[in-house]
PDB file of C-alpha atoms in Angstrom:
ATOM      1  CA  UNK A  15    -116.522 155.494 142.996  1.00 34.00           C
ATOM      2  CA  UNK A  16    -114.631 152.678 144.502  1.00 36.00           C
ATOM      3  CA  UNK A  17    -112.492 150.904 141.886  1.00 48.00           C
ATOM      4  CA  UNK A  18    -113.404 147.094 141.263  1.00 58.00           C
ATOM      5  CA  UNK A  19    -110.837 144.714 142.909  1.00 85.00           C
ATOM      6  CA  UNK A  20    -108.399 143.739 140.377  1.00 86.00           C
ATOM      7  CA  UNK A  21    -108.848 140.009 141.138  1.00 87.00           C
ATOM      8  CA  UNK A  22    -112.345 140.450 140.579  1.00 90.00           C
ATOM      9  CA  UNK A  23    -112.249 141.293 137.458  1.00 90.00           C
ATOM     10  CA  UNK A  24    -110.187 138.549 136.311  1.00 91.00           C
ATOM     11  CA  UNK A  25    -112.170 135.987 137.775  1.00 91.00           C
ATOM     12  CA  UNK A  26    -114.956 137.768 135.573  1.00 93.00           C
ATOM     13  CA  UNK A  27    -112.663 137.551 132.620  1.00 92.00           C
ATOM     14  CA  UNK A  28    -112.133 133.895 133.227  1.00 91.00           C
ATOM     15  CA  UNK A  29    -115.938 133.575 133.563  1.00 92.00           C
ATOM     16  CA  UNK A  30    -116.463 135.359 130.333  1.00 91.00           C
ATOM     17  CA  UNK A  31    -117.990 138.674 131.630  1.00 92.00           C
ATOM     18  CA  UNK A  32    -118.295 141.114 128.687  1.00 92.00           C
ATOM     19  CA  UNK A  33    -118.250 143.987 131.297  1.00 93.00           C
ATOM     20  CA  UNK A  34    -115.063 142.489 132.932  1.00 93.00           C
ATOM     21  CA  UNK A  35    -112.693 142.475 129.933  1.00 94.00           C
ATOM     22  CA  UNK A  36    -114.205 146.072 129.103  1.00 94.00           C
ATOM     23  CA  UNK A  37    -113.131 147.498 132.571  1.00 93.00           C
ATOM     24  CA  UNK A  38    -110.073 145.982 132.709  1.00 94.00           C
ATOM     25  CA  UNK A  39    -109.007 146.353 129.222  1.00 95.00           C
ATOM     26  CA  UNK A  40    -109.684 150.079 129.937  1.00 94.00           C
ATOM     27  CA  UNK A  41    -107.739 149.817 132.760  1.00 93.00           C
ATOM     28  CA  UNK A  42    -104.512 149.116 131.175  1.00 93.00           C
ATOM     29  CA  UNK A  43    -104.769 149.475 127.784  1.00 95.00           C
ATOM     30  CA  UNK A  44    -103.294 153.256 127.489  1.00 93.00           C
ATOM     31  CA  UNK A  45    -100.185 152.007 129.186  1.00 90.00           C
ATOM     32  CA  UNK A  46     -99.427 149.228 126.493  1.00 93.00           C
ATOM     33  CA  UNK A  47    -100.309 151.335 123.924  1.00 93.00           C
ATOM     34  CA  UNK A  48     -97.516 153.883 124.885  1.00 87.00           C
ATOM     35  CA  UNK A  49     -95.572 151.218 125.723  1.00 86.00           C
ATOM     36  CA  UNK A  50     -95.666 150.247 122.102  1.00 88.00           C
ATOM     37  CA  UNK A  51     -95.943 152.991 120.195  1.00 85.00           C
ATOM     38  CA  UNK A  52     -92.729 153.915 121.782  1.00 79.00           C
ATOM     39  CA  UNK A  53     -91.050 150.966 121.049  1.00 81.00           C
ATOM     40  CA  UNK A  54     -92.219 150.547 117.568  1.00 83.00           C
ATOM     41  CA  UNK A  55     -92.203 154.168 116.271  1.00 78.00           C
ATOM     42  CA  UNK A  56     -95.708 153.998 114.822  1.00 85.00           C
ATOM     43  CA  UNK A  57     -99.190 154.822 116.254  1.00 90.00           C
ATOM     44  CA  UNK A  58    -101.400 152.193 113.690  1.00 92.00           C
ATOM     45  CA  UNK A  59     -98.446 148.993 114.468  1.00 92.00           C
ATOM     46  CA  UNK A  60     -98.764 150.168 118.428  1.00 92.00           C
ATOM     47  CA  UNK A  61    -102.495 149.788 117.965  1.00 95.00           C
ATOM     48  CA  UNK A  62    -102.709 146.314 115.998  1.00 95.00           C
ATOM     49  CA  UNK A  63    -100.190 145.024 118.979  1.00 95.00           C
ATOM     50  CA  UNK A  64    -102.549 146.562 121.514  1.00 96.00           C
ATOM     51  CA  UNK A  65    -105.091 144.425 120.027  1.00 96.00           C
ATOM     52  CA  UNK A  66    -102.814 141.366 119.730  1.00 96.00           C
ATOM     53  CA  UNK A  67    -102.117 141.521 123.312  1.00 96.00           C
ATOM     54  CA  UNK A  68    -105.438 141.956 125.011  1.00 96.00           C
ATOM     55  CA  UNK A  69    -106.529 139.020 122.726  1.00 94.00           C
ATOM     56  CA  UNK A  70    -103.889 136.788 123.965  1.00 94.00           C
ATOM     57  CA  UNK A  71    -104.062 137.687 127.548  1.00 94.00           C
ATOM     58  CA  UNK A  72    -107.740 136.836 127.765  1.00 92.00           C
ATOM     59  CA  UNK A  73    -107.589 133.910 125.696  1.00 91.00           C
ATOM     60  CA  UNK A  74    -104.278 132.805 128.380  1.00 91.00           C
ATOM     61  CA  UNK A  75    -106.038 133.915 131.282  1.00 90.00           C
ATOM     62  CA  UNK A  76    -106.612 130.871 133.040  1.00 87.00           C
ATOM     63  CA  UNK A  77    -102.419 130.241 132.752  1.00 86.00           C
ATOM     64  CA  UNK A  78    -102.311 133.543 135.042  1.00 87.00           C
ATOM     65  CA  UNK A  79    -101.933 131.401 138.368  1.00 80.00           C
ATOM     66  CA  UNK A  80    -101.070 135.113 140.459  1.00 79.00           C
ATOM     67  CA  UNK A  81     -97.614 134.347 140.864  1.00 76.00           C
ATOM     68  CA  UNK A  82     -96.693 137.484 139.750  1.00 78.00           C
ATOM     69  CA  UNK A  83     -98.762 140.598 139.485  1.00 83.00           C
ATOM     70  CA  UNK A  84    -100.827 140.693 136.908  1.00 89.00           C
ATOM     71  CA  UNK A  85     -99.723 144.015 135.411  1.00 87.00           C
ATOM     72  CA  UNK A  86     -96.380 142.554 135.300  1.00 85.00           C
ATOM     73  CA  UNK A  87     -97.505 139.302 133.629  1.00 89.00           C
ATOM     74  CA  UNK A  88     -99.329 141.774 131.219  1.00 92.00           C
ATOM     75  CA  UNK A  89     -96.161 143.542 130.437  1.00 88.00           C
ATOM     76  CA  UNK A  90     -94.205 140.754 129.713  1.00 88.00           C
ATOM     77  CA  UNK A  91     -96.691 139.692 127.056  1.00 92.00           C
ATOM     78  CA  UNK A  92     -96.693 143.291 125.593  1.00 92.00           C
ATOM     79  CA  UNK A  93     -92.774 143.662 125.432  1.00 89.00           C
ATOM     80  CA  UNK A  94     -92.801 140.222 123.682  1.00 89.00           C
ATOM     81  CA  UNK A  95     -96.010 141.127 121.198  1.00 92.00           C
ATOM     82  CA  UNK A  96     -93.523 144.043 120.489  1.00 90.00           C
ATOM     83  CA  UNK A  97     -90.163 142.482 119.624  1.00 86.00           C
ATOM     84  CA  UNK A  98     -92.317 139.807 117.682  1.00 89.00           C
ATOM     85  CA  UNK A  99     -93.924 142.761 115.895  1.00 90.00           C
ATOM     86  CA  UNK A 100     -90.513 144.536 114.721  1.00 85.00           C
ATOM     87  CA  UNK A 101     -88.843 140.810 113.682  1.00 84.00           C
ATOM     88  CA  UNK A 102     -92.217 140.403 111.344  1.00 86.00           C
ATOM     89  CA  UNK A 103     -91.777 144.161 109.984  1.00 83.00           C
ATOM     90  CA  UNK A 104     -87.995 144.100 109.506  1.00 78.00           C
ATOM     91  CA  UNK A 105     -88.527 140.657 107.471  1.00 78.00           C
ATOM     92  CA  UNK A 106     -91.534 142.710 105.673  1.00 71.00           C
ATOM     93  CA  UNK A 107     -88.883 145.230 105.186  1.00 67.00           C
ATOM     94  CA  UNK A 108     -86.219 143.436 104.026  1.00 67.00           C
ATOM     95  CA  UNK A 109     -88.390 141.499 101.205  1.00 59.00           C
ATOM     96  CA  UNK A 110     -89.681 144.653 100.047  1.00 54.00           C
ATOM     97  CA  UNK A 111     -86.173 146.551  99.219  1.00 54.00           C
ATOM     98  CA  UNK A 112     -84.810 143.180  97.540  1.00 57.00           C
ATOM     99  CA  UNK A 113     -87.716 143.225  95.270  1.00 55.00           C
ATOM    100  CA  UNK A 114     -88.869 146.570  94.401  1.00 53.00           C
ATOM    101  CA  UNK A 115     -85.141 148.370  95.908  1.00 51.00           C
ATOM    102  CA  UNK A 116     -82.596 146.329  94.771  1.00 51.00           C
ATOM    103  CA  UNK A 117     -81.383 146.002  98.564  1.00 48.00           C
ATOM    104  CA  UNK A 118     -80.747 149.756  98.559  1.00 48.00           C
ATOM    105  CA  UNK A 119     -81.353 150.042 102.910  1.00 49.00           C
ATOM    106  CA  UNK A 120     -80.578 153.136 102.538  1.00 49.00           C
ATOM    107  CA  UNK A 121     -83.970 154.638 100.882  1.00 45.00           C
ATOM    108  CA  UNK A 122     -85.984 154.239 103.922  1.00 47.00           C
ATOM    109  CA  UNK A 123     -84.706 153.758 107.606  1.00 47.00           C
ATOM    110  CA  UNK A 124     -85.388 150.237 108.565  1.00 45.00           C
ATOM    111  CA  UNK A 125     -88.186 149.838 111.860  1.00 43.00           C
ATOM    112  CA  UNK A 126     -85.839 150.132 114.623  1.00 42.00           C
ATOM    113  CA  UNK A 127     -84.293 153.249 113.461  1.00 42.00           C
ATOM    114  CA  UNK A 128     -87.388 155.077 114.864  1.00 43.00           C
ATOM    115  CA  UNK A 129     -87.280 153.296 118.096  1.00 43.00           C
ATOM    116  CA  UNK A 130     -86.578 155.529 120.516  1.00 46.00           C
ATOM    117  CA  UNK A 131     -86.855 158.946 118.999  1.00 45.00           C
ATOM    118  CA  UNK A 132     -89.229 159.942 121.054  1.00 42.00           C
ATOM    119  CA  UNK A 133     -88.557 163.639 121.626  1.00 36.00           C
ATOM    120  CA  UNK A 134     -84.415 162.801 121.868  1.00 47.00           C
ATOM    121  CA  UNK A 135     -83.466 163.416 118.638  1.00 54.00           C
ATOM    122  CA  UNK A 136     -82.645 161.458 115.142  1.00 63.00           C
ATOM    123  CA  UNK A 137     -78.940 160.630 116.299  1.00 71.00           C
ATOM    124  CA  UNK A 138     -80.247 158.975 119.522  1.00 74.00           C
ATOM    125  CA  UNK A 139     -82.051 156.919 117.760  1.00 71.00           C
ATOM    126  CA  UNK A 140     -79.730 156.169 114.888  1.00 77.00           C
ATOM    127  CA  UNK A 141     -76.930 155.382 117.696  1.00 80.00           C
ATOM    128  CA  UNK A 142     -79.816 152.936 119.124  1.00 78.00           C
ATOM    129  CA  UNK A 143     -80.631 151.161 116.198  1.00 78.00           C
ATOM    130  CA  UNK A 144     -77.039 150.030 116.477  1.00 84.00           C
ATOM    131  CA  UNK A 145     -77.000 148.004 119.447  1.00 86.00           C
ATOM    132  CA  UNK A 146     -78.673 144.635 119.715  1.00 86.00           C
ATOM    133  CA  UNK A 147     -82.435 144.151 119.989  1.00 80.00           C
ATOM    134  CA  UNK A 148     -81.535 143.045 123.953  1.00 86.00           C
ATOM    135  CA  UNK A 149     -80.011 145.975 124.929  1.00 88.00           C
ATOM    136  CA  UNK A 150     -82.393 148.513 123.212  1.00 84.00           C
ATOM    137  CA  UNK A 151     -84.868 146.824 124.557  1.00 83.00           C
ATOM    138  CA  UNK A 152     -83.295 146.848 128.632  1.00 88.00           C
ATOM    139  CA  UNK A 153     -82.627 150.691 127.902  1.00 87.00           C
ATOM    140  CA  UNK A 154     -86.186 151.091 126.659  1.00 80.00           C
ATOM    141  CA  UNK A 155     -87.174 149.567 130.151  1.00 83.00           C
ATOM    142  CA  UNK A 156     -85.154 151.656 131.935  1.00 85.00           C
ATOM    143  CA  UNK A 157     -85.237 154.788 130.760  1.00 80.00           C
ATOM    144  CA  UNK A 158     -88.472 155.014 129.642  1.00 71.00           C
ATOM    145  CA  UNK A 159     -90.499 152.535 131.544  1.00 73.00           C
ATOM    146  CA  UNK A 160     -88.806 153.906 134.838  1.00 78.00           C
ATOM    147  CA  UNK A 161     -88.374 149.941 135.985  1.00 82.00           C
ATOM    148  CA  UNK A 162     -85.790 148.359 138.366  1.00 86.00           C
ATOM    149  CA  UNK A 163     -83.385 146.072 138.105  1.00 90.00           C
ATOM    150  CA  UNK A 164     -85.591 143.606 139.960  1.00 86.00           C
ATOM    151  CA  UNK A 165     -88.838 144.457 137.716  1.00 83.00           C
ATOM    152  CA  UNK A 166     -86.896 144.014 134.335  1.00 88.00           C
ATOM    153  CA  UNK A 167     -85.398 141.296 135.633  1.00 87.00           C
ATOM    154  CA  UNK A 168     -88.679 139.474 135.983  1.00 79.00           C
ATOM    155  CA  UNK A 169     -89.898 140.627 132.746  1.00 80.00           C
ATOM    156  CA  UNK A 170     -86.690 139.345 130.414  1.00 82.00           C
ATOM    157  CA  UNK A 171     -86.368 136.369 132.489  1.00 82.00           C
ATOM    158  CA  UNK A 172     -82.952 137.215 133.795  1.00 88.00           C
ATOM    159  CA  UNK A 173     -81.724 137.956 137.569  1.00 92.00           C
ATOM    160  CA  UNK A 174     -80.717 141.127 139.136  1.00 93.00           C
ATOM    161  CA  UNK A 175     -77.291 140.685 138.829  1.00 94.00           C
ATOM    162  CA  UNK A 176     -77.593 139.897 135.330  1.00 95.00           C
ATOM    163  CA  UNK A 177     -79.904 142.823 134.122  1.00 94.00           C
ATOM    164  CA  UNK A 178     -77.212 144.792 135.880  1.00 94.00           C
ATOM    165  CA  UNK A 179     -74.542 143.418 133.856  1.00 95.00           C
ATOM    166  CA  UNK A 180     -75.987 143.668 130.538  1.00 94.00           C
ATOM    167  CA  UNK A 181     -77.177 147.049 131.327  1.00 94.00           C
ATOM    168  CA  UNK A 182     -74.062 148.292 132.246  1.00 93.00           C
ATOM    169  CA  UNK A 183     -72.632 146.803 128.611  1.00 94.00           C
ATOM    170  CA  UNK A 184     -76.051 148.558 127.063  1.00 92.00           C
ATOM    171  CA  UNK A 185     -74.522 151.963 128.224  1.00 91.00           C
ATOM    172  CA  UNK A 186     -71.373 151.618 127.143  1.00 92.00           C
ATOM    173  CA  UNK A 187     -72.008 150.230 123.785  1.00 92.00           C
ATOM    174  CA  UNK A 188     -74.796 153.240 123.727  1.00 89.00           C
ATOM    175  CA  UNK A 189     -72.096 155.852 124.436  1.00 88.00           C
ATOM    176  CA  UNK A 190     -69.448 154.272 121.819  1.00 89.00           C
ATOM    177  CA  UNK A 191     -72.339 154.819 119.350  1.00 87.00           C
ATOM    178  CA  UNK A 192     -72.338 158.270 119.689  1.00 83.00           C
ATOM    179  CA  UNK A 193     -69.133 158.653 119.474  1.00 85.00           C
ATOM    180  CA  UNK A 194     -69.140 156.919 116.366  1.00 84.00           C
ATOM    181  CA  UNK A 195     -72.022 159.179 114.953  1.00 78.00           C
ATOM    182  CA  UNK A 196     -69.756 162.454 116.020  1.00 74.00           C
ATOM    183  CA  UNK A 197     -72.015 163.276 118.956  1.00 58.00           C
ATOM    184  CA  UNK A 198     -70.763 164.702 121.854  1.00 52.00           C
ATOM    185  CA  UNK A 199     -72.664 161.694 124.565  1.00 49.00           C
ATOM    186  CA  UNK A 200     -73.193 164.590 127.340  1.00 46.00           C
ATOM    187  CA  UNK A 201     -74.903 167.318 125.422  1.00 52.00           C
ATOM    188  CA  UNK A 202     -77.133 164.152 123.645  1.00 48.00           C
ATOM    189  CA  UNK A 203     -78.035 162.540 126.922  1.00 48.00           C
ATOM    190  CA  UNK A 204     -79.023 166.016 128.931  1.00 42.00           C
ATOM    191  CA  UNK A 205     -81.808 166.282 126.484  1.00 43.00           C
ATOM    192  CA  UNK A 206     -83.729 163.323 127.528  1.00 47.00           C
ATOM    193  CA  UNK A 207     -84.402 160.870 129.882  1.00 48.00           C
ATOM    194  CA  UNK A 208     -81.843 158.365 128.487  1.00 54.00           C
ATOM    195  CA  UNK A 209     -79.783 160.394 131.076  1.00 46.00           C
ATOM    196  CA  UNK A 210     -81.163 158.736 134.073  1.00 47.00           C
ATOM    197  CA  UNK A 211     -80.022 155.764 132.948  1.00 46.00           C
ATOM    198  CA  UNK A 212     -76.885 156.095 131.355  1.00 54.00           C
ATOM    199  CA  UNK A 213     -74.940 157.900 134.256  1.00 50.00           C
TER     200      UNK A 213
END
């Protein structure tokens, strides 16, 4: 079966095609699902943003002027939907423990200490949930995402040079949170891929 043209489809989109927004929200929806859950920790807030995402992009699709790919243009809306998403829940978060909690943070780990504990281990993410929401989020995109300096770059609105700066600071404050936690950072990053990245 020969795959419909991607532009296709969009200019279906923009015409209102049910059929078009069905094939190409099934198209790339898996892949901003993952991209979610994995940055939010949880399956149910990775689906709402899934939801939040596709509705923006189609009601936004005429601002798409193909400057970019598409599936990058897409990404950048998902990575946004889910920093936008964690800021709501860590507000969320931090109303409920001064209410019911007495500000007691330490009954239940706060959104981003689930991060990026995807199958790396509870001090990974405990040594991410220390760095800044910039440079979890350019690991996140490196590691996990497999991208290049160029293709984050494009995404954060930054140039090579500078993803490759802030990066480089990303590892290093990454590392000196291990060491912090009492974790030895070679044994911890040889059992993920947070090791590409971080050598």
């Amino acid at each position: 079966m020969i795959e419909v043209d991607e532009e296709a489809l969009l200019e279906g989109c923009r015409r209102g095609e049910s059929a078009a927004y069905q094939r190409l929200y099934a198209r790339y929806s898996a892949q901003v699902y993952a991209f979610a859950r994995r940055f939010l920790g949880d399956e149910q807030h990775a689906e709402d943003v899934t939801q939040e995402v596709f509705l923006r992009v189609f009601r936004k699709l005429d601002s798409f002027r193909g400057e970019a790919k598409f599936s990058t243009w897409l990404f950048r809306v998902t990575v946004n939907s889910c920093r936008n998403k964690r800021r709501t829940l860590e507000r969320v978060q931090r109303f409920d423990a001064e209410r019911f909690q007495g500000s007691r943070p330490d009954r239940e780990p706060p959104p981003e200490r689930t991060l990026m504990s995807w199958a790396l281990g509870d001090r990974i993410g405990q040594a991410l949930s220390r760095l800044t929401e910039e440079q979890r989020t350019l690991l996140l995109l490196k590691a996990v995402e497999e991208l290049s300096y160029q293709e984050i770059g494009v995404l954060v609105g930054q140039n090579e040079n500078q993803v490759r700066g802030k990066l480089y600071r990303a590892r290093k404050a990454f590392k000196l949170s291990l060491a912090e936690l009492g974790e030895s950072y070679a044994e911890q990053s040889s059992a993920g891929r947070l090791a590409t990245v971080l050598d």
